Amino acid sequence: MVQGKWFAPGEDLSAAVLPVRTAVFGRGADDLDALSWNALVYQDGVPAASGRIWWEDGAYRLGDIGVLESYRSQRLGDLVLRLLLFKAQSHAAKEVRLQSPRDVAGFFARLGLKEESVDDTGLVEMMISGEDIDLDTCRHCPKASCPNRK
Ligand SMILES: CC(C)(COP(=O)(O)OP(=O)(O)OC[C@H]1O[C@@H](n2cnc3c(N)ncnc32)[C@H](O)[C@@H]1OP(=O)(O)O)[C@@H](O)C(=O)NCCC(=O)NCCS
């Protein structure tokens, strides 16, 4: 079973969020945790994917969206990204931004994030305006005969 959980700014992340972040990114707790909401996704009770969102310089920023290697390609990353975008939407975000490695930009582009620039280290700055966030999974689906459409 897949379950999602939110951790409010300043909550203890040591048991579930940090093990995922450390395994994927090689980084643990930092000063941003006091300002961020962290989303965690469990697969059958195992903390398998996480990401965070915080407010910075007039925009919501997403970061550290990662899935344990053995849990990839099961749509857990997609769920984390949707949770974070939903949080931004529910806070009436005007803009949501993130920095992505070049080879992951396509993952974020699927949900409408657009490439704006690339920094010296090769990280891609991506952005979506709040009004363009569209979390409706059915709207763009090509299956005309899906019973869910009726
Ligand atoms: C990127 C990452 C979060 C994807 O998580 P995941 O759970 O394996 O991905 P999902 O199963 O949710 O994939 C959902 C969709 O995105 C696509 N996708 C996944 N990784 C992708 C990539 N690197 N580029 C383009 N599309 C990608 C999948 O093919 C799938 O497409 P579909 O909707 O057509 O089936 C995961 O590979 C990861 O943790 N990478 C290392 C950490 C990282 O670089 N994070 C980004 C920095 S913030």
JSON list of N, CA, C and O in Angstrom, two decimals, residues 59-81:
[
{"chain": "A", "resi": 59, "resn": "ALA", "atom": "N", "xyz": [8.66, 33.15, -4.19]},
{"chain": "A", "resi": 59, "resn": "ALA", "atom": "CA", "xyz": [8.14, 31.96, -4.88]},
{"chain": "A", "resi": 59, "resn": "ALA", "atom": "C", "xyz": [8.23, 30.75, -3.95]},
{"chain": "A", "resi": 59, "resn": "ALA", "atom": "O", "xyz": [9.01, 30.75, -2.99]},
{"chain": "A", "resi": 60, "resn": "TYR", "atom": "N", "xyz": [7.40, 29.74, -4.23]},
{"chain": "A", "resi": 60, "resn": "TYR", "atom": "CA", "xyz": [7.60, 28.46, -3.56]},
{"chain": "A", "resi": 60, "resn": "TYR", "atom": "C", "xyz": [8.68, 27.70, -4.31]},
{"chain": "A", "resi": 60, "resn": "TYR", "atom": "O", "xyz": [8.69, 27.70, -5.55]},
{"chain": "A", "resi": 61, "resn": "ARG", "atom": "N", "xyz": [9.58, 27.09, -3.55]},
{"chain": "A", "resi": 61, "resn": "ARG", "atom": "CA", "xyz": [10.64, 26.28, -4.17]},
{"chain": "A", "resi": 61, "resn": "ARG", "atom": "C", "xyz": [10.48, 24.82, -3.75]},
{"chain": "A", "resi": 61, "resn": "ARG", "atom": "O", "xyz": [10.14, 24.54, -2.60]},
{"chain": "A", "resi": 62, "resn": "LEU", "atom": "N", "xyz": [10.71, 23.94, -4.69]},
{"chain": "A", "resi": 62, "resn": "LEU", "atom": "CA", "xyz": [10.71, 22.50, -4.42]},
{"chain": "A", "resi": 62, "resn": "LEU", "atom": "C", "xyz": [12.15, 22.00, -4.44]},
{"chain": "A", "resi": 62, "resn": "LEU", "atom": "O", "xyz": [12.97, 22.53, -5.21]},
{"chain": "A", "resi": 63, "resn": "GLY", "atom": "N", "xyz": [12.43, 21.00, -3.63]},
{"chain": "A", "resi": 63, "resn": "GLY", "atom": "CA", "xyz": [13.79, 20.47, -3.65]},
{"chain": "A", "resi": 63, "resn": "GLY", "atom": "C", "xyz": [13.88, 19.08, -3.06]},
{"chain": "A", "resi": 63, "resn": "GLY", "atom": "O", "xyz": [12.96, 18.59, -2.40]},
{"chain": "A", "resi": 64, "resn": "ASP", "atom": "N", "xyz": [15.00, 18.44, -3.31]},
{"chain": "A", "resi": 64, "resn": "ASP", "atom": "CA", "xyz": [15.33, 17.13, -2.75]},
{"chain": "A", "resi": 64, "resn": "ASP", "atom": "C", "xyz": [14.23, 16.11, -3.00]},
{"chain": "A", "resi": 64, "resn": "ASP", "atom": "O", "xyz": [13.85, 15.35, -2.11]},
{"chain": "A", "resi": 65, "resn": "ILE", "atom": "N", "xyz": [13.69, 16.12, -4.19]},
{"chain": "A", "resi": 65, "resn": "ILE", "atom": "CA", "xyz": [12.67, 15.14, -4.58]},
{"chain": "A", "resi": 65, "resn": "ILE", "atom": "C", "xyz": [13.41, 13.88, -5.01]},
{"chain": "A", "resi": 65, "resn": "ILE", "atom": "O", "xyz": [14.12, 13.88, -6.03]},
{"chain": "A", "resi": 66, "resn": "GLY", "atom": "N", "xyz": [13.28, 12.83, -4.22]},
{"chain": "A", "resi": 66, "resn": "GLY", "atom": "CA", "xyz": [14.07, 11.63, -4.50]},
{"chain": "A", "resi": 66, "resn": "GLY", "atom": "C", "xyz": [13.35, 10.37, -4.07]},
{"chain": "A", "resi": 66, "resn": "GLY", "atom": "O", "xyz": [12.55, 10.36, -3.13]},
{"chain": "A", "resi": 67, "resn": "VAL", "atom": "N", "xyz": [13.67, 9.30, -4.76]},
{"chain": "A", "resi": 67, "resn": "VAL", "atom": "CA", "xyz": [13.08, 7.98, -4.49]},
{"chain": "A", "resi": 67, "resn": "VAL", "atom": "C", "xyz": [14.24, 7.00, -4.29]},
{"chain": "A", "resi": 67, "resn": "VAL", "atom": "O", "xyz": [15.21, 7.01, -5.07]},
{"chain": "A", "resi": 68, "resn": "LEU", "atom": "N", "xyz": [14.14, 6.15, -3.28]},
{"chain": "A", "resi": 68, "resn": "LEU", "atom": "CA", "xyz": [15.17, 5.12, -3.10]},
{"chain": "A", "resi": 68, "resn": "LEU", "atom": "C", "xyz": [15.29, 4.32, -4.39]},
{"chain": "A", "resi": 68, "resn": "LEU", "atom": "O", "xyz": [14.28, 3.98, -5.02]},
{"chain": "A", "resi": 69, "resn": "GLU", "atom": "N", "xyz": [16.52, 3.99, -4.74]},
{"chain": "A", "resi": 69, "resn": "GLU", "atom": "CA", "xyz": [16.75, 3.37, -6.05]},
{"chain": "A", "resi": 69, "resn": "GLU", "atom": "C", "xyz": [15.88, 2.14, -6.30]},
{"chain": "A", "resi": 69, "resn": "GLU", "atom": "O", "xyz": [15.32, 1.98, -7.38]},
{"chain": "A", "resi": 70, "resn": "SER", "atom": "N", "xyz": [15.74, 1.30, -5.28]},
{"chain": "A", "resi": 70, "resn": "SER", "atom": "CA", "xyz": [14.99, 0.05, -5.50]},
{"chain": "A", "resi": 70, "resn": "SER", "atom": "C", "xyz": [13.47, 0.27, -5.59]},
{"chain": "A", "resi": 70, "resn": "SER", "atom": "O", "xyz": [12.73, -0.68, -5.86]},
{"chain": "A", "resi": 71, "resn": "TYR", "atom": "N", "xyz": [13.02, 1.52, -5.36]},
{"chain": "A", "resi": 71, "resn": "TYR", "atom": "CA", "xyz": [11.58, 1.81, -5.45]},
{"chain": "A", "resi": 71, "resn": "TYR", "atom": "C", "xyz": [11.25, 2.70, -6.66]},
{"chain": "A", "resi": 71, "resn": "TYR", "atom": "O", "xyz": [10.13, 3.20, -6.77]},
{"chain": "A", "resi": 72, "resn": "ARG", "atom": "N", "xyz": [12.22, 2.92, -7.53]},
{"chain": "A", "resi": 72, "resn": "ARG", "atom": "CA", "xyz": [11.96, 3.81, -8.68]},
{"chain": "A", "resi": 72, "resn": "ARG", "atom": "C", "xyz": [11.07, 3.15, -9.73]},
{"chain": "A", "resi": 72, "resn": "ARG", "atom": "O", "xyz": [10.88, 1.94, -9.72]},
{"chain": "A", "resi": 73, "resn": "SER", "atom": "N", "xyz": [10.51, 3.99, -10.60]},
{"chain": "A", "resi": 73, "resn": "SER", "atom": "CA", "xyz": [9.64, 3.55, -11.70]},
{"chain": "A", "resi": 73, "resn": "SER", "atom": "C", "xyz": [8.34, 2.90, -11.20]},
{"chain": "A", "resi": 73, "resn": "SER", "atom": "O", "xyz": [7.78, 2.04, -11.87]},
{"chain": "A", "resi": 74, "resn": "GLN", "atom": "N", "xyz": [7.89, 3.29, -10.02]},
{"chain": "A", "resi": 74, "resn": "GLN", "atom": "CA", "xyz": [6.60, 2.81, -9.50]},
{"chain": "A", "resi": 74, "resn": "GLN", "atom": "C", "xyz": [5.67, 3.99, -9.24]},
{"chain": "A", "resi": 74, "resn": "GLN", "atom": "O", "xyz": [4.76, 3.90, -8.45]},
{"chain": "A", "resi": 75, "resn": "ARG", "atom": "N", "xyz": [6.00, 5.13, -9.82]},
{"chain": "A", "resi": 75, "resn": "ARG", "atom": "CA", "xyz": [5.21, 6.35, -9.73]},
{"chain": "A", "resi": 75, "resn": "ARG", "atom": "C", "xyz": [5.26, 7.02, -8.35]},
{"chain": "A", "resi": 75, "resn": "ARG", "atom": "O", "xyz": [4.42, 7.87, -8.04]},
{"chain": "A", "resi": 76, "resn": "LEU", "atom": "N", "xyz": [6.21, 6.63, -7.52]},
{"chain": "A", "resi": 76, "resn": "LEU", "atom": "CA", "xyz": [6.31, 7.27, -6.21]},
{"chain": "A", "resi": 76, "resn": "LEU", "atom": "C", "xyz": [6.85, 8.69, -6.34]},
{"chain": "A", "resi": 76, "resn": "LEU", "atom": "O", "xyz": [6.43, 9.60, -5.63]},
{"chain": "A", "resi": 77, "resn": "GLY", "atom": "N", "xyz": [7.81, 8.87, -7.27]},
{"chain": "A", "resi": 77, "resn": "GLY", "atom": "CA", "xyz": [8.34, 10.22, -7.50]},
{"chain": "A", "resi": 77, "resn": "GLY", "atom": "C", "xyz": [7.25, 11.14, -8.01]},
{"chain": "A", "resi": 77, "resn": "GLY", "atom": "O", "xyz": [7.13, 12.30, -7.59]},
{"chain": "A", "resi": 78, "resn": "ASP", "atom": "N", "xyz": [6.43, 10.62, -8.91]},
{"chain": "A", "resi": 78, "resn": "ASP", "atom": "CA", "xyz": [5.31, 11.40, -9.44]},
{"chain": "A", "resi": 78, "resn": "ASP", "atom": "C", "xyz": [4.38, 11.81, -8.30]},
{"chain": "A", "resi": 78, "resn": "ASP", "atom": "O", "xyz": [3.92, 12.96, -8.25]},
{"chain": "A", "resi": 79, "resn": "LEU", "atom": "N", "xyz": [4.11, 10.89, -7.37]},
{"chain": "A", "resi": 79, "resn": "LEU", "atom": "CA", "xyz": [3.22, 11.21, -6.25]},
{"chain": "A", "resi": 79, "resn": "LEU", "atom": "C", "xyz": [3.83, 12.31, -5.37]},
{"chain": "A", "resi": 79, "resn": "LEU", "atom": "O", "xyz": [3.13, 13.25, -4.96]},
{"chain": "A", "resi": 80, "resn": "VAL", "atom": "N", "xyz": [5.13, 12.21, -5.08]},
{"chain": "A", "resi": 80, "resn": "VAL", "atom": "CA", "xyz": [5.78, 13.26, -4.27]},
{"chain": "A", "resi": 80, "resn": "VAL", "atom": "C", "xyz": [5.65, 14.62, -4.96]},
{"chain": "A", "resi": 80, "resn": "VAL", "atom": "O", "xyz": [5.28, 15.62, -4.34]},
{"chain": "A", "resi": 81, "resn": "LEU", "atom": "N", "xyz": [5.92, 14.64, -6.27]},
{"chain": "A", "resi": 81, "resn": "LEU", "atom": "CA", "xyz": [5.84, 15.91, -7.00]},
{"chain": "A", "resi": 81, "resn": "LEU", "atom": "C", "xyz": [4.41, 16.46, -6.97]},
{"chain": "A", "resi": 81, "resn": "LEU", "atom": "O", "xyz": [4.19, 17.66, -6.76]}
]
